[in-house]
Short mmCIF file of C-alpha atoms in Angstrom, two decimals:
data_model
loop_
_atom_site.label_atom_id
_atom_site.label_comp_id
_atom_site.label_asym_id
_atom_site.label_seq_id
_atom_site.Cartn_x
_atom_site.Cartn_y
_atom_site.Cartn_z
CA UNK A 572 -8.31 33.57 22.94
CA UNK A 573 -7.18 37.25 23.24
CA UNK A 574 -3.88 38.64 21.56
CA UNK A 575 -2.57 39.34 25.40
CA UNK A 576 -3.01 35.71 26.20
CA UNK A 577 -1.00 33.95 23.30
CA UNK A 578 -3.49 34.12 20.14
CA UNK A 579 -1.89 33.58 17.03
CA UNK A 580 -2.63 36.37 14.92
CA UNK A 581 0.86 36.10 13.15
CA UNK A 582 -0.53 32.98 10.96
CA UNK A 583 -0.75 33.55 7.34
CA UNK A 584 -4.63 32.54 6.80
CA UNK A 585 -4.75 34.64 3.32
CA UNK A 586 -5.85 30.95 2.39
CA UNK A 587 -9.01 30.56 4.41
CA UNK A 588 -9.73 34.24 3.50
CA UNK A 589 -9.01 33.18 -0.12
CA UNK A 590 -11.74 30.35 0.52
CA UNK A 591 -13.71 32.19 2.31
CA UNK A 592 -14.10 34.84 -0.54
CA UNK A 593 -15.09 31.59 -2.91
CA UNK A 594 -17.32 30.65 -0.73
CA UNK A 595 -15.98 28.41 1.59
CA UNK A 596 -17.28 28.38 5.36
CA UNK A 597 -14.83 27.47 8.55
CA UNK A 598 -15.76 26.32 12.00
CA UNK A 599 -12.74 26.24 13.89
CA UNK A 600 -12.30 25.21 17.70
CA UNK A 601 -10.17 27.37 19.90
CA UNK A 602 -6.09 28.54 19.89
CA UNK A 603 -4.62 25.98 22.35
CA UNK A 604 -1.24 26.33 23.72
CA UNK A 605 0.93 23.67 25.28
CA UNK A 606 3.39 24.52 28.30
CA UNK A 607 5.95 22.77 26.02
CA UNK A 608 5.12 25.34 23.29
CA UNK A 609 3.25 24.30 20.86
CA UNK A 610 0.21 25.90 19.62
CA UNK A 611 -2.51 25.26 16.76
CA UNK A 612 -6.02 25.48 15.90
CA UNK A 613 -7.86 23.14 14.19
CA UNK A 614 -11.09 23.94 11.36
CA UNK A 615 -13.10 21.86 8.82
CA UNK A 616 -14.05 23.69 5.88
CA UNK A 617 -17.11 23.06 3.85
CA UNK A 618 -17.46 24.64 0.47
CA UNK A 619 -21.05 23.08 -1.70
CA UNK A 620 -21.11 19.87 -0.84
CA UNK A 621 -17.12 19.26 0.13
CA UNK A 622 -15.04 19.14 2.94
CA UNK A 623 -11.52 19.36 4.52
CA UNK A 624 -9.78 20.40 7.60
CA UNK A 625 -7.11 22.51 8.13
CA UNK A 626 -4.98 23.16 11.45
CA UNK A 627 -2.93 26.62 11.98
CA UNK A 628 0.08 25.97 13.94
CA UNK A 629 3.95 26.93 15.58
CA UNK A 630 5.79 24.75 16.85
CA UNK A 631 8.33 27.03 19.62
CA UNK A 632 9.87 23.97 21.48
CA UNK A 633 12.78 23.37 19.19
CA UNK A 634 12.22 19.76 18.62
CA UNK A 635 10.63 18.13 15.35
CA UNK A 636 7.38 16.97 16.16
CA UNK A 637 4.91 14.97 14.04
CA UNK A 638 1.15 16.56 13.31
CA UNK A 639 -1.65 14.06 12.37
CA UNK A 640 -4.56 15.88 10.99
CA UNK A 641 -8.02 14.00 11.24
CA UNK A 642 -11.02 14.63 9.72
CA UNK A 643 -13.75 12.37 10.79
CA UNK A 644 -17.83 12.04 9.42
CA UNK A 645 -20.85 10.16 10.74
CA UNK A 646 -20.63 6.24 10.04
CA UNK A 647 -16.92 6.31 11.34
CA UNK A 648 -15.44 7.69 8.02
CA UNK A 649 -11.84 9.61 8.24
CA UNK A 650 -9.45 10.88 5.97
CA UNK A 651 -5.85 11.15 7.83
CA UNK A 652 -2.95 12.91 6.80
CA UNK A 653 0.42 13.22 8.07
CA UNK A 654 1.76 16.66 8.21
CA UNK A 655 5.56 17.69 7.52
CA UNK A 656 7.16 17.30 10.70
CA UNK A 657 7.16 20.90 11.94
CA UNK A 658 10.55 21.58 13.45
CA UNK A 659 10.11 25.70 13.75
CA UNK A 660 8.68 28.54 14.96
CA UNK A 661 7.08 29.86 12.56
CA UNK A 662 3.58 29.40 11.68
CA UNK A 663 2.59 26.82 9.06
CA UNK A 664 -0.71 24.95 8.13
CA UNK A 665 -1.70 21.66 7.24
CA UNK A 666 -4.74 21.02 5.31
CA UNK A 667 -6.36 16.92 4.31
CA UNK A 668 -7.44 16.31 0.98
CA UNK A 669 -11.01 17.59 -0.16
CA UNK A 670 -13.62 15.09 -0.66
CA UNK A 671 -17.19 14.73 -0.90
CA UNK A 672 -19.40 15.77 2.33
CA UNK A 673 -20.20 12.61 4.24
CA UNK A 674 -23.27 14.01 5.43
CA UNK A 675 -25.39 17.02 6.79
CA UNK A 676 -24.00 20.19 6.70
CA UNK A 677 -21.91 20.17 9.87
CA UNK A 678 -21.46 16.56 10.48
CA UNK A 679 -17.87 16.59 10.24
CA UNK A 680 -15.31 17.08 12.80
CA UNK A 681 -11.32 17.72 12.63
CA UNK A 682 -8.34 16.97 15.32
CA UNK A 683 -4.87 17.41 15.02
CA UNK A 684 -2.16 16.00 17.10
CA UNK A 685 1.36 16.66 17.70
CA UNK A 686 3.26 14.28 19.16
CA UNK A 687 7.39 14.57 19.82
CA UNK A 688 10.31 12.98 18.27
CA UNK A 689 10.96 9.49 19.30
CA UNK A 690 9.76 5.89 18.19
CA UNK A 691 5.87 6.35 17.87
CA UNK A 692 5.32 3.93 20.42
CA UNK A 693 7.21 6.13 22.86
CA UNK A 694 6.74 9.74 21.73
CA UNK A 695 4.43 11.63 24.16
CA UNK A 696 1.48 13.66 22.62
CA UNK A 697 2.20 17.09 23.33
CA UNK A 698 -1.22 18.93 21.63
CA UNK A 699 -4.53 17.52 20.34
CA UNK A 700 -6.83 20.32 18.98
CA UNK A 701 -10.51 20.37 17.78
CA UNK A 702 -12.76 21.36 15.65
CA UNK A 703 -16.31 23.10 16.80
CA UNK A 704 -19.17 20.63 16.14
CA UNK A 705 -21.66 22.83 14.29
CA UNK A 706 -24.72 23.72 16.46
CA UNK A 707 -26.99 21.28 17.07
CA UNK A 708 -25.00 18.52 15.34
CA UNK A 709 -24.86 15.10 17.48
CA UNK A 710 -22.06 12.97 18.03
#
């Protein structure tokens, strides 16, 4: 996504340059924006033979909202995490516990989700962003 067209280049990501420096690889999916105005972008890192995912975010709409972050490997393995409810506009991150890679390089996949205030059952989901699945990876 281009700077003219909403990008978030005012997120602190010293950290994934931190991890990048040790060694750490991201794939991240694209910048998505909701009309109600939140944005985020969602990555699994890989560093030897672990993994995590990470989402950038802002939350603009003045309401708390609650991120889920998922990271999910082949055979139906996850690790969830729920975020600290995000209740302002400026950027934060979100990032799941490490753990050992469930598979080939590549096989795992992040979302996260942001869904309004409310009783869960009744909260509308306002964002769900993605991960890239590494090239030639199947799922």
């Amino acid at each position: 996504m281009s700077a003219e067209a909403g990008s978030l280049p005012e997120f602190d990501r010293s950290g994934a340059a931190a991890s990048e420096r040790s060694g750490a690889a991201a794939r991240c999916g694209p910048e998505v924006v909701a009309p109600e105005g939140v944005e985020a972008q969602t990555c699994v890192m890989t560093r030897g033979d672990t993994v995590w995912a990470r989402v950038y975010y802002r939350n603009a709409t003045g309401e708390e909202l609650r991120p889920v972050l998922t990271l999910m490997g082949p055979g139906g393995r996850t690790v969830e995490l729920h975020c600290a409810p995000a209740a302002h506009d400026e950027p934060g991150t979100c990032e799941t516990p490490r753990v050992p890679s469930p598979g080939p390089p590549g096989s795992a996949t992040a979302v996260a989700e942001f869904a309004g205030a409310g009783p869960v059952e009744e909260a509308p989901l306002l964002l769900r962003a993605g991960s890239e699945r590494a090239p030639g990876a199947r799922g």
